[in-house]
Amino acid sequence: MDIVVFGATGMVGSRIAAEAASRGHTVTAVSRSGKAPEGVAGAVTSAVGDATDPAQVAELVKGADVVASALVGPRDGTDPRGPLVQLYKDFLSGVRAGGSPRTVIAGGAGSLLVAPGTRLADLPDFPEMYKPEALAHADLLDSLRADSTLPIWTYISPAPEIGPGERTGGFRLGVGDEILPHAGTISAEDYAVAFVDELESGAHPRQRLSVAQKA
């Protein structure tokens, strides 16, 4: 498959690019800098691209089988909620113009439901430093669901804690908004395995998934 990865130099994006390349896919790794993602071996081409520019996005995704996005909102202390939603509005406009059939999005965990009507981010012990980004991703997911004209998307949330670790190839996959029991953690490497599985299969169009370590 020809896969275009946006946000390919970040912790999650670089591992998605690496996992896809390790499976023999042709990967275009897009970032503002155009730098090659670290730890990637295989058929990877680095490209400069601005995800807020629909014309650039359209050109980059033209001919791709599927698009992966690990884009993030601003992390400069300003409120990321409006900017993240606008970023994806511009980005998906470009994906649509470029004719790409599907986009898989690396999401957040904060909007996963821990009880009916209660999100993880609503809990009193949810870290304040992560709440703005969690709420921004909740708004993004709402905006995806509200617009039936968007290209086909799948939104994949990690466990509450994600970081560099070991690729075991083992994980649990949830479908829907409810958090998986004892979700805990997931390594970025195993998250990337689940993510690339979805890139390959396209099994969950317009759905939200979540990934956690094996129980």
PDB file of N, CA and C in Angstrom, residues 2-6 27-32 45-67 91 94-95 97-100:
ATOM      1  N   ASP A   2       0.360   2.322  -0.580  1.00  0.00           N
ATOM      2  CA  ASP A   2       0.984   3.631  -0.486  1.00  0.00           C
ATOM      3  C   ASP A   2       0.314   4.393   0.652  1.00  0.00           C
ATOM      4  N   ILE A   3       1.092   4.697   1.684  1.00  0.00           N
ATOM      5  CA  ILE A   3       0.577   5.330   2.897  1.00  0.00           C
ATOM      6  C   ILE A   3       1.265   6.663   3.100  1.00  0.00           C
ATOM      7  N   VAL A   4       0.484   7.713   3.342  1.00  0.00           N
ATOM      8  CA  VAL A   4       1.039   9.026   3.660  1.00  0.00           C
ATOM      9  C   VAL A   4       0.787   9.284   5.135  1.00  0.00           C
ATOM     10  N   VAL A   5       1.856   9.585   5.874  1.00  0.00           N
ATOM     11  CA  VAL A   5       1.766   9.816   7.315  1.00  0.00           C
ATOM     12  C   VAL A   5       2.053  11.286   7.601  1.00  0.00           C
ATOM     13  N   PHE A   6       1.087  11.994   8.172  1.00  0.00           N
ATOM     14  CA  PHE A   6       1.279  13.379   8.595  1.00  0.00           C
ATOM     15  C   PHE A   6       1.616  13.404  10.087  1.00  0.00           C
ATOM     16  N   VAL A  27       5.887   4.344   2.260  1.00  0.00           N
ATOM     17  CA  VAL A  27       5.470   5.373   3.203  1.00  0.00           C
ATOM     18  C   VAL A  27       6.034   6.731   2.802  1.00  0.00           C
ATOM     19  N   THR A  28       5.169   7.733   2.758  1.00  0.00           N
ATOM     20  CA  THR A  28       5.598   9.128   2.636  1.00  0.00           C
ATOM     21  C   THR A  28       5.398   9.777   3.998  1.00  0.00           C
ATOM     22  N   ALA A  29       6.490  10.212   4.604  1.00  0.00           N
ATOM     23  CA  ALA A  29       6.475  10.773   5.957  1.00  0.00           C
ATOM     24  C   ALA A  29       6.489  12.294   5.846  1.00  0.00           C
ATOM     25  N   VAL A  30       5.370  12.931   6.206  1.00  0.00           N
ATOM     26  CA  VAL A  30       5.204  14.371   6.019  1.00  0.00           C
ATOM     27  C   VAL A  30       5.356  15.093   7.355  1.00  0.00           C
ATOM     28  N   SER A  31       6.118  16.179   7.339  1.00  0.00           N
ATOM     29  CA  SER A  31       6.241  17.047   8.510  1.00  0.00           C
ATOM     30  C   SER A  31       6.569  18.450   8.021  1.00  0.00           C
ATOM     31  N   ARG A  32       6.447  19.418   8.910  1.00  0.00           N
ATOM     32  CA  ARG A  32       6.809  20.788   8.535  1.00  0.00           C
ATOM     33  C   ARG A  32       8.290  20.906   8.212  1.00  0.00           C
ATOM     34  N   THR A  45       9.795   7.890   2.156  1.00  0.00           N
ATOM     35  CA  THR A  45      10.193   9.148   1.538  1.00  0.00           C
ATOM     36  C   THR A  45       9.751  10.280   2.448  1.00  0.00           C
ATOM     37  N   SER A  46      10.668  11.184   2.782  1.00  0.00           N
ATOM     38  CA  SER A  46      10.324  12.332   3.615  1.00  0.00           C
ATOM     39  C   SER A  46       9.838  13.474   2.736  1.00  0.00           C
ATOM     40  N   ALA A  47       8.860  14.224   3.246  1.00  0.00           N
ATOM     41  CA  ALA A  47       8.307  15.338   2.481  1.00  0.00           C
ATOM     42  C   ALA A  47       7.958  16.478   3.416  1.00  0.00           C
ATOM     43  N   VAL A  48       8.102  17.688   2.907  1.00  0.00           N
ATOM     44  CA  VAL A  48       7.691  18.880   3.647  1.00  0.00           C
ATOM     45  C   VAL A  48       6.225  19.143   3.348  1.00  0.00           C
ATOM     46  N   GLY A  49       5.444  19.428   4.388  1.00  0.00           N
ATOM     47  CA  GLY A  49       4.040  19.725   4.157  1.00  0.00           C
ATOM     48  C   GLY A  49       3.425  20.459   5.324  1.00  0.00           C
ATOM     49  N   ASP A  50       2.498  21.338   5.025  1.00  0.00           N
ATOM     50  CA  ASP A  50       1.756  22.093   6.019  1.00  0.00           C
ATOM     51  C   ASP A  50       0.318  21.584   6.019  1.00  0.00           C
ATOM     52  N   ALA A  51      -0.085  20.918   7.105  1.00  0.00           N
ATOM     53  CA  ALA A  51      -1.409  20.300   7.156  1.00  0.00           C
ATOM     54  C   ALA A  51      -2.532  21.315   7.160  1.00  0.00           C
ATOM     55  N   THR A  52      -2.222  22.581   7.420  1.00  0.00           N
ATOM     56  CA  THR A  52      -3.269  23.611   7.384  1.00  0.00           C
ATOM     57  C   THR A  52      -3.496  24.164   5.987  1.00  0.00           C
ATOM     58  N   ASP A  53      -2.719  23.701   5.020  1.00  0.00           N
ATOM     59  CA  ASP A  53      -2.825  24.169   3.641  1.00  0.00           C
ATOM     60  C   ASP A  53      -3.487  23.080   2.798  1.00  0.00           C
ATOM     61  N   PRO A  54      -4.775  23.178   2.525  1.00  0.00           N
ATOM     62  CA  PRO A  54      -5.466  22.108   1.802  1.00  0.00           C
ATOM     63  C   PRO A  54      -4.842  21.780   0.450  1.00  0.00           C
ATOM     64  N   ALA A  55      -4.312  22.788  -0.239  1.00  0.00           N
ATOM     65  CA  ALA A  55      -3.723  22.525  -1.551  1.00  0.00           C
ATOM     66  C   ALA A  55      -2.467  21.655  -1.422  1.00  0.00           C
ATOM     67  N   GLN A  56      -1.643  21.942  -0.410  1.00  0.00           N
ATOM     68  CA  GLN A  56      -0.455  21.110  -0.180  1.00  0.00           C
ATOM     69  C   GLN A  56      -0.848  19.692   0.195  1.00  0.00           C
ATOM     70  N   VAL A  57      -1.823  19.570   1.080  1.00  0.00           N
ATOM     71  CA  VAL A  57      -2.278  18.247   1.507  1.00  0.00           C
ATOM     72  C   VAL A  57      -2.801  17.457   0.310  1.00  0.00           C
ATOM     73  N   ALA A  58      -3.607  18.097  -0.528  1.00  0.00           N
ATOM     74  CA  ALA A  58      -4.178  17.425  -1.693  1.00  0.00           C
ATOM     75  C   ALA A  58      -3.090  16.874  -2.599  1.00  0.00           C
ATOM     76  N   GLU A  59      -2.050  17.648  -2.801  1.00  0.00           N
ATOM     77  CA  GLU A  59      -0.956  17.204  -3.663  1.00  0.00           C
ATOM     78  C   GLU A  59      -0.209  16.022  -3.047  1.00  0.00           C
ATOM     79  N   LEU A  60      -0.013  16.067  -1.735  1.00  0.00           N
ATOM     80  CA  LEU A  60       0.748  15.020  -1.060  1.00  0.00           C
ATOM     81  C   LEU A  60      -0.001  13.693  -0.999  1.00  0.00           C
ATOM     82  N   VAL A  61      -1.323  13.732  -0.891  1.00  0.00           N
ATOM     83  CA  VAL A  61      -2.085  12.481  -0.744  1.00  0.00           C
ATOM     84  C   VAL A  61      -2.558  11.915  -2.077  1.00  0.00           C
ATOM     85  N   LYS A  62      -2.338  12.653  -3.150  1.00  0.00           N
ATOM     86  CA  LYS A  62      -2.815  12.197  -4.454  1.00  0.00           C
ATOM     87  C   LYS A  62      -2.205  10.828  -4.790  1.00  0.00           C
ATOM     88  N   GLY A  63      -3.046   9.862  -5.068  1.00  0.00           N
ATOM     89  CA  GLY A  63      -2.583   8.525  -5.419  1.00  0.00           C
ATOM     90  C   GLY A  63      -2.351   7.607  -4.236  1.00  0.00           C
ATOM     91  N   ALA A  64      -2.487   8.116  -3.003  1.00  0.00           N
ATOM     92  CA  ALA A  64      -2.284   7.276  -1.821  1.00  0.00           C
ATOM     93  C   ALA A  64      -3.453   6.323  -1.629  1.00  0.00           C
ATOM     94  N   ASP A  65      -3.187   5.181  -1.030  1.00  0.00           N
ATOM     95  CA  ASP A  65      -4.238   4.242  -0.687  1.00  0.00           C
ATOM     96  C   ASP A  65      -4.946   4.642   0.601  1.00  0.00           C
ATOM     97  N   VAL A  66      -4.195   5.217   1.544  1.00  0.00           N
ATOM     98  CA  VAL A  66      -4.747   5.601   2.833  1.00  0.00           C
ATOM     99  C   VAL A  66      -3.831   6.658   3.452  1.00  0.00           C
ATOM    100  N   VAL A  67      -4.404   7.493   4.312  1.00  0.00           N
ATOM    101  CA  VAL A  67      -3.662   8.563   4.983  1.00  0.00           C
ATOM    102  C   VAL A  67      -3.685   8.304   6.481  1.00  0.00           C
ATOM    103  N   PHE A  91      -7.114  20.195   7.002  1.00  0.00           N
ATOM    104  CA  PHE A  91      -6.414  18.985   6.596  1.00  0.00           C
ATOM    105  C   PHE A  91      -7.334  18.039   5.822  1.00  0.00           C
ATOM    106  N   GLY A  94      -8.188  19.072   2.385  1.00  0.00           N
ATOM    107  CA  GLY A  94      -7.139  18.717   1.439  1.00  0.00           C
ATOM    108  C   GLY A  94      -7.149  17.245   1.085  1.00  0.00           C
ATOM    109  N   VAL A  95      -7.398  16.382   2.083  1.00  0.00           N
ATOM    110  CA  VAL A  95      -7.483  14.943   1.818  1.00  0.00           C
ATOM    111  C   VAL A  95      -8.595  14.663   0.821  1.00  0.00           C
ATOM    112  N   ALA A  97      -9.877  16.735  -1.399  1.00  0.00           N
ATOM    113  CA  ALA A  97      -9.511  17.263  -2.714  1.00  0.00           C
ATOM    114  C   ALA A  97      -8.494  16.375  -3.415  1.00  0.00           C
ATOM    115  N   GLY A  98      -7.638  15.715  -2.628  1.00  0.00           N
ATOM    116  CA  GLY A  98      -6.625  14.841  -3.211  1.00  0.00           C
ATOM    117  C   GLY A  98      -7.149  13.478  -3.599  1.00  0.00           C
ATOM    118  N   GLY A  99      -8.384  13.175  -3.234  1.00  0.00           N
ATOM    119  CA  GLY A  99      -8.998  11.927  -3.658  1.00  0.00           C
ATOM    120  C   GLY A  99      -8.648  10.722  -2.824  1.00  0.00           C
ATOM    121  N   SER A 100      -8.043  10.927  -1.643  1.00  0.00           N
ATOM    122  CA  SER A 100      -7.694   9.773  -0.819  1.00  0.00           C
ATOM    123  C   SER A 100      -8.949   9.170  -0.197  1.00  0.00           C
TER     124      SER A 100
END
